[in-house]
mmCIF file of C-alpha atoms in Angstrom:
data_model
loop_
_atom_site.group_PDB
_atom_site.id
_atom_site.type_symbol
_atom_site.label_atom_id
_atom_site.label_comp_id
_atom_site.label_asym_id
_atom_site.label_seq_id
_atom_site.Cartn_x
_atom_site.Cartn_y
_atom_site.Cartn_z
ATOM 1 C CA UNK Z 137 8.839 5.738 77.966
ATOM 2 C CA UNK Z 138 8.991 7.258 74.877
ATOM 3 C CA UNK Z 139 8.498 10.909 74.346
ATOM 4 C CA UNK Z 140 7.503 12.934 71.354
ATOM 5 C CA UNK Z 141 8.470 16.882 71.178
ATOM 6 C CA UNK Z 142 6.206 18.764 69.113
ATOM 7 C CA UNK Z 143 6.754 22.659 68.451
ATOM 8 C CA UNK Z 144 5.632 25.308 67.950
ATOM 9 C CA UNK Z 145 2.868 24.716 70.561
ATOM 10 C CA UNK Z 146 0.676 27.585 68.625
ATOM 11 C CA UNK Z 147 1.304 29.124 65.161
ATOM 12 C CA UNK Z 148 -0.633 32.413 63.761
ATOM 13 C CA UNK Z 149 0.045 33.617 60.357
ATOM 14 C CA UNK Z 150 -1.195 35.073 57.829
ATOM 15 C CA UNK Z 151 -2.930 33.450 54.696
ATOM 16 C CA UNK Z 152 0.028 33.009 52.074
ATOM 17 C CA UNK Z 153 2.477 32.698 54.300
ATOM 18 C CA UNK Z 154 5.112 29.448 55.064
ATOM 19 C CA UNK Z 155 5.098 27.423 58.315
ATOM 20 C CA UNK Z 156 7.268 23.964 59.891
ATOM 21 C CA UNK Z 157 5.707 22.206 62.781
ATOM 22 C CA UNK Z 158 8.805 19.802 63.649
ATOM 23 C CA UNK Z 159 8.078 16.324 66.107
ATOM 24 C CA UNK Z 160 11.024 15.372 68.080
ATOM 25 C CA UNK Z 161 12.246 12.164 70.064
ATOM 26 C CA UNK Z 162 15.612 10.463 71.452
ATOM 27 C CA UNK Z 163 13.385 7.609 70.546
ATOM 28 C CA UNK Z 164 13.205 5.421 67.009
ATOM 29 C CA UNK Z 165 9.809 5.349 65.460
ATOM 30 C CA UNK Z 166 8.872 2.057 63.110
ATOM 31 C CA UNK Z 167 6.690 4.644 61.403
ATOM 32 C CA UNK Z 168 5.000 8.058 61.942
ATOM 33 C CA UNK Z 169 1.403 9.519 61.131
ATOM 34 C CA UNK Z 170 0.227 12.839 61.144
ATOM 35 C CA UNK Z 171 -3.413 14.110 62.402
ATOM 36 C CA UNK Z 172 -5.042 17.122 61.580
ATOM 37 C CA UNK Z 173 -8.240 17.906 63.813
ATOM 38 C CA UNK Z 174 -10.853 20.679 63.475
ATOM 39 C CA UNK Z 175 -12.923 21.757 66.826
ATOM 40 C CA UNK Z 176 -15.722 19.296 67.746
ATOM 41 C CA UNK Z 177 -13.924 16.683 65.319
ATOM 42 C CA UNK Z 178 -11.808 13.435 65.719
ATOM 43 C CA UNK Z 179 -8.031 13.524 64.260
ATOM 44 C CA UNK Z 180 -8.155 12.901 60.101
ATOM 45 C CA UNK Z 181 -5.139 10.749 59.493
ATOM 46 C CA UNK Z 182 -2.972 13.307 56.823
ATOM 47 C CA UNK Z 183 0.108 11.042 56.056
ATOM 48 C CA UNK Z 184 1.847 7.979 57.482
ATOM 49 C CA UNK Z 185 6.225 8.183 56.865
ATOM 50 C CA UNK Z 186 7.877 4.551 57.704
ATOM 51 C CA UNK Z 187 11.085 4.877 56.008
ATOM 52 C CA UNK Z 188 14.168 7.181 57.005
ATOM 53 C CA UNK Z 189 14.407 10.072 54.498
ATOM 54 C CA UNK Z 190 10.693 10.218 53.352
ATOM 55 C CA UNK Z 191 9.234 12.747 52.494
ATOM 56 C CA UNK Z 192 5.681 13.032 51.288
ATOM 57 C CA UNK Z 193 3.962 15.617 49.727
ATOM 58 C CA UNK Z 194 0.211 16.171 49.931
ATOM 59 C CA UNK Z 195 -0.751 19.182 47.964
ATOM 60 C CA UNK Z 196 0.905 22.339 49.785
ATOM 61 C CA UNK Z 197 1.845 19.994 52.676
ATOM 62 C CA UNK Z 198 5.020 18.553 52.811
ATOM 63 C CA UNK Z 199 6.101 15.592 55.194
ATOM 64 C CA UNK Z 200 9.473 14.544 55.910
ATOM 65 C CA UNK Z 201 10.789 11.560 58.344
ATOM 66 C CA UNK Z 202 14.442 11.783 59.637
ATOM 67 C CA UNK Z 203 17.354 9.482 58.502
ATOM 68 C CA UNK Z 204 17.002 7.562 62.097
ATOM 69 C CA UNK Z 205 13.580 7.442 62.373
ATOM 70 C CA UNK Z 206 13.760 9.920 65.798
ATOM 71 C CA UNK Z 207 12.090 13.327 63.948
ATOM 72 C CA UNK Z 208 9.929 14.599 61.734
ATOM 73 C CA UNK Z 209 8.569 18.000 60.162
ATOM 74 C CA UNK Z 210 5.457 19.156 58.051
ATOM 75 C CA UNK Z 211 5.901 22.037 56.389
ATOM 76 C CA UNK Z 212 3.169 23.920 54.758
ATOM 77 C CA UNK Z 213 3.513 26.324 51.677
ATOM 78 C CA UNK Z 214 1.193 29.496 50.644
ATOM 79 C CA UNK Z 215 -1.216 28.377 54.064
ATOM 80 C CA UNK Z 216 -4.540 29.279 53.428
ATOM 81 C CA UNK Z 217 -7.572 29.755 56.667
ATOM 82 C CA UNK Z 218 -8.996 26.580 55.906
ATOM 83 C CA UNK Z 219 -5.872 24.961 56.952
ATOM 84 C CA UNK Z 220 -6.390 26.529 60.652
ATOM 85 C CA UNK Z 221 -6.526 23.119 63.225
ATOM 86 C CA UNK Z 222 -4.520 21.200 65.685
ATOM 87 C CA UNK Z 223 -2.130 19.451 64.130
ATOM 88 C CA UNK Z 224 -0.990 16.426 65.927
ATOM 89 C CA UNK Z 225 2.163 13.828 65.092
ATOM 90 C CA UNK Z 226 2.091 10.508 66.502
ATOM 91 C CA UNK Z 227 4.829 7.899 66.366
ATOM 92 C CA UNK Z 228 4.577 4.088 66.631
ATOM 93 C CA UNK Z 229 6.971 2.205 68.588
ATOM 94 C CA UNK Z 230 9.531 0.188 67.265
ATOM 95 C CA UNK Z 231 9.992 -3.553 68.071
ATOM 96 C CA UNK Z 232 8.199 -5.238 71.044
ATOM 97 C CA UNK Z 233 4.436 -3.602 70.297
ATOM 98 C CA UNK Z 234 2.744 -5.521 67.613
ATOM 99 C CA UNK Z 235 -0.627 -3.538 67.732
ATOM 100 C CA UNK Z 236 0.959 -0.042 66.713
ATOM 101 C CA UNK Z 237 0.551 1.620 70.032
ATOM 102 C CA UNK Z 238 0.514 5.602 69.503
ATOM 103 C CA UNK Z 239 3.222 8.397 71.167
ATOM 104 C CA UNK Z 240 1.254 11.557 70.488
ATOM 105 C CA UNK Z 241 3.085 15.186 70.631
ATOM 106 C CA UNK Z 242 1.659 17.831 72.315
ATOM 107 C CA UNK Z 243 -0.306 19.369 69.057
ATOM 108 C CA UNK Z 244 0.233 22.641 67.406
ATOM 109 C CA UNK Z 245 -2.567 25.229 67.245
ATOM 110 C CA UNK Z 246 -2.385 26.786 63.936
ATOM 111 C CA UNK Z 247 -4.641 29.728 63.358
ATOM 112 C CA UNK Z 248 -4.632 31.273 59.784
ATOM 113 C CA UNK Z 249 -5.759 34.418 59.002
ATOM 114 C CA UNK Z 250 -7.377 35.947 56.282
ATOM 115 C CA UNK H 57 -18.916 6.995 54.773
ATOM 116 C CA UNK H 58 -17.410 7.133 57.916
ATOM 117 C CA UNK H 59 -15.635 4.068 59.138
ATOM 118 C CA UNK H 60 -15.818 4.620 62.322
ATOM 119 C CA UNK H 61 -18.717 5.718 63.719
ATOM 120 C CA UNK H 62 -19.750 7.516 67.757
ATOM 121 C CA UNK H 63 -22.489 7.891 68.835
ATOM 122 C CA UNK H 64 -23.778 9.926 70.216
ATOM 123 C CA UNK H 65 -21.997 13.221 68.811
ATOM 124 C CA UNK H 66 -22.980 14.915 72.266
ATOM 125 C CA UNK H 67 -23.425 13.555 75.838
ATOM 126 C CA UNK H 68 -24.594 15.560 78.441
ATOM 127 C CA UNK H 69 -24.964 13.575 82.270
ATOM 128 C CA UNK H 70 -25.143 14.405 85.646
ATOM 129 C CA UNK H 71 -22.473 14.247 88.129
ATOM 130 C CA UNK H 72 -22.353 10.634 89.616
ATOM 131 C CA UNK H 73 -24.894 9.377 86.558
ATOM 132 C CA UNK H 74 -23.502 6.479 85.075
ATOM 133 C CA UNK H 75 -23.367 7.199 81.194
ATOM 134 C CA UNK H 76 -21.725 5.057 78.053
ATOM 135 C CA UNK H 77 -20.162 5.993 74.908
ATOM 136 C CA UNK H 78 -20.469 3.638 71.729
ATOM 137 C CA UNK H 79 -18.115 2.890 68.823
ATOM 138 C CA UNK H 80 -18.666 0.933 66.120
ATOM 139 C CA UNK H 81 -16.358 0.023 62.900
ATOM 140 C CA UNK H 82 -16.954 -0.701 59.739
ATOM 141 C CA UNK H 83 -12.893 -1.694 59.038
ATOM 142 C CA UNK H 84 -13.119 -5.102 60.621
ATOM 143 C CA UNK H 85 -10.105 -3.926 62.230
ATOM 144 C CA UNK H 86 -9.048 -6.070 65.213
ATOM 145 C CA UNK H 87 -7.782 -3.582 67.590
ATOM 146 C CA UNK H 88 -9.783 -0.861 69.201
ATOM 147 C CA UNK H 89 -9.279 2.173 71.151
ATOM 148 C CA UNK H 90 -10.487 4.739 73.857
ATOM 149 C CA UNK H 91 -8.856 8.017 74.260
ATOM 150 C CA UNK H 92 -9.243 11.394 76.493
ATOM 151 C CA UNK H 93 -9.245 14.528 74.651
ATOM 152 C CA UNK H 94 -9.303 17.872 76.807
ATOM 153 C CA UNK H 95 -9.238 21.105 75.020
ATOM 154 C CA UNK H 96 -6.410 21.321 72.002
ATOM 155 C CA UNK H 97 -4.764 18.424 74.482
ATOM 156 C CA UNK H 98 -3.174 15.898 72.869
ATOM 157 C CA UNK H 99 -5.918 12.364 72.974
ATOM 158 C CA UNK H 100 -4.419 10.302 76.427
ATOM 159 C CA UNK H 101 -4.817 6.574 75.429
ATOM 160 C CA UNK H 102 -7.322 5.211 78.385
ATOM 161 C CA UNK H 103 -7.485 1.483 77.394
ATOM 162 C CA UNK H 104 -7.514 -0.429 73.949
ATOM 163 C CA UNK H 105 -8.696 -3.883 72.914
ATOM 164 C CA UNK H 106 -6.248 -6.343 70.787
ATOM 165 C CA UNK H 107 -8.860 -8.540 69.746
ATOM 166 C CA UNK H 108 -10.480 -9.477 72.766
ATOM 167 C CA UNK H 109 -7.846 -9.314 74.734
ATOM 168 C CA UNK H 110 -8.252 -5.788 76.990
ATOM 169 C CA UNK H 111 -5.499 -3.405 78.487
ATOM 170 C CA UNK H 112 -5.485 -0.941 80.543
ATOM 171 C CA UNK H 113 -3.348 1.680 80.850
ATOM 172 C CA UNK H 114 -1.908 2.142 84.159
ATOM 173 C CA UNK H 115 -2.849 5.371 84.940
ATOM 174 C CA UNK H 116 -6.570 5.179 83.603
ATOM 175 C CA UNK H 117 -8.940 5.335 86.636
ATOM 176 C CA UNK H 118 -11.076 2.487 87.792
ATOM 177 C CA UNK H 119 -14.297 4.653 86.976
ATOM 178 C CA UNK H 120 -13.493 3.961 83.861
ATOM 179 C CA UNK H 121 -14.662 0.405 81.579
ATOM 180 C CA UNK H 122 -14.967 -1.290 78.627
ATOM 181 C CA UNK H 123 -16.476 -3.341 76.630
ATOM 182 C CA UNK H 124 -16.178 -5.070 73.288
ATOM 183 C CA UNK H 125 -19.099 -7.724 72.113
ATOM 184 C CA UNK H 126 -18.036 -8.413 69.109
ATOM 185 C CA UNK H 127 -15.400 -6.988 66.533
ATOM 186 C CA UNK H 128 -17.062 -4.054 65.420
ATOM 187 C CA UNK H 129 -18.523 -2.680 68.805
ATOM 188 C CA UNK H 130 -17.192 -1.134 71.730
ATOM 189 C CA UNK H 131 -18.202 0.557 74.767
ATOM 190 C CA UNK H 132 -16.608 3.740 76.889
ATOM 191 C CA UNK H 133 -18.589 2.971 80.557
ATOM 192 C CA UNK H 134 -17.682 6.061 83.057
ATOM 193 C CA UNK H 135 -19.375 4.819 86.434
ATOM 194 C CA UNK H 136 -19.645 8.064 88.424
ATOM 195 C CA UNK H 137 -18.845 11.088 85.906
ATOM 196 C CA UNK H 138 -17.326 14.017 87.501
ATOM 197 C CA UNK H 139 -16.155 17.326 86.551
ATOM 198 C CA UNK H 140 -12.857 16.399 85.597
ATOM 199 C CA UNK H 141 -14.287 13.703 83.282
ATOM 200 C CA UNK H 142 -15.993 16.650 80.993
ATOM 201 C CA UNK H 143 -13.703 15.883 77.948
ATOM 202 C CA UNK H 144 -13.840 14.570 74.161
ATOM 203 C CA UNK H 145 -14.013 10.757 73.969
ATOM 204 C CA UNK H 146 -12.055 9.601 70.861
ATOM 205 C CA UNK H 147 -12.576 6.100 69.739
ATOM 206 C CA UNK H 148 -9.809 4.854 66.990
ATOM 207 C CA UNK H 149 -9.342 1.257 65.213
ATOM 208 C CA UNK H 150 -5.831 -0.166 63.838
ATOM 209 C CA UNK H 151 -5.029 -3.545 62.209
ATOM 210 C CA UNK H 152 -2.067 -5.559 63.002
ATOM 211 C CA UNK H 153 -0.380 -6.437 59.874
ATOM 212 C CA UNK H 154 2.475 -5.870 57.922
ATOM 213 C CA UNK H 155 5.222 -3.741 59.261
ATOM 214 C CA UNK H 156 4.048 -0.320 58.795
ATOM 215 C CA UNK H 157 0.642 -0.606 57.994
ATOM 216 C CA UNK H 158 -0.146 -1.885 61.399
ATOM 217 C CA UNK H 159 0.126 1.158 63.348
ATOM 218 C CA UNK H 160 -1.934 2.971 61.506
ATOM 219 C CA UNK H 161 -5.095 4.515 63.476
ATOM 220 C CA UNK H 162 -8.347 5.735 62.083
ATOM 221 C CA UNK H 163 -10.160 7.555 64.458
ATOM 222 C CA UNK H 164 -13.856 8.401 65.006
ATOM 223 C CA UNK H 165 -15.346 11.942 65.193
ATOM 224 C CA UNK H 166 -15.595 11.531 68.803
ATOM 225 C CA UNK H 167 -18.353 12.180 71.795
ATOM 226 C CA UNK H 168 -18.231 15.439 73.451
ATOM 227 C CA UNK H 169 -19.209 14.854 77.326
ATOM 228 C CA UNK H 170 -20.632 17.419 79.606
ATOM 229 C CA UNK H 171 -21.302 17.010 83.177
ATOM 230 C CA UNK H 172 -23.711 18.724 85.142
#
């Protein structure tokens, strides 16, 4: 079974300031997405990382994949409120599942204050 | 436009009512599926559909079916609601393709059920 670590669990800041929300595994990942979910809404996919080393940048957002495909962070700079959600990462197994089955971490609550 | 589309937005039954959940796609992707949300809970994968092909997951309880006409529709059937089954219904699509793009999942904005 693979398992996905996802911490901090909840994050409160305040508007300006710099967060990481890392996803770890003992398990390899043929790729990895990350969600971003507002109350009452589904998941919106943010980013998808498949290679070892990646990193993505969306805007203030950056996304990075580890070297062996096990971790992953997103790190966001100068947050702002209307980036307050759950933020969920999800990893796709590698070899055997051809349909791109989902390991979800346990979210991170991130509240941003004005 | 959304892609993938639930309806309805809110569901409100009564214990033991039998109630059902729609999703429909607009992706022509060809695998679908149903998840559990409970409050800023990670979704728990009930079942999916690989084509028509369905699977369960093995701890998903028997009140719980599906079904799946045709490519673009599919159903979330509870039998006999309870409490514990007051929870966001998340329906998500994926094609299988090329390494990488496969596993991506696009979900829907979900169905909120409340039972009475």
């Amino acid at each position: 079974t693979q398992l996905l670590e996802q911490s901090p669990q909840f994050l409160s800041i305040q508007e300006g300031e710099n967060l990481t929300v890392y996803c770890n595994s003992s398990s390899v990942f043929s790729s990895l997405q990350w969600y971003r979910q507002e109350p009452g809404e589904g998941p919106v996919l943010l980013v998808t990382v498949v290679t070892g080393g990646e990193v993505k940048k969306l805007k203030r957002l950056t996304f990075q994949f580890g070297d062996a495909r096990k971790d992953s962070s997103l790190h966001i700079t100068a947050a702002q409120p209307g980036d307050t959600g759950l933020y969920l990462c999800a990893g796709a197994g590698a070899g055997g599942t051809s349909y791109g089955k989902l390991t979800f971490g346990q979210g991170t609550i991130l509240t941003v204050h004005p | 436009d959304a892609m993938v589309i639930q309806n309805p937005r809110y569901q409100v039954t009564q214990f033991g009512k039998p109630v059902t959940l729609s999703c429909s796609q607009t992706l022509n992707h060809n695998v679908m599926y149903w998840y559990q949300q409970k409050s800023s809970q990670a979704p728990k994968l009930l079942f999916h559909y690989y084509d028509k092909d369905f699977n369960n997951e093995a701890d998903t309880p028997d009140n719980f079916q599906s079904r799946r006409p045709n490519t673009s529709f599919c159903f979330l059937d509870i039998r006999s609601p309870g409490l514990g089954d007051a929870a966001m219904y998340l329906c998500a699509t994926s094609r299988d393709g090329p390494s990488g793009a496969k596993n991506i999942q696009y979900f829907g904005a979900g169905t909120r059920l409340s039972v009475l």
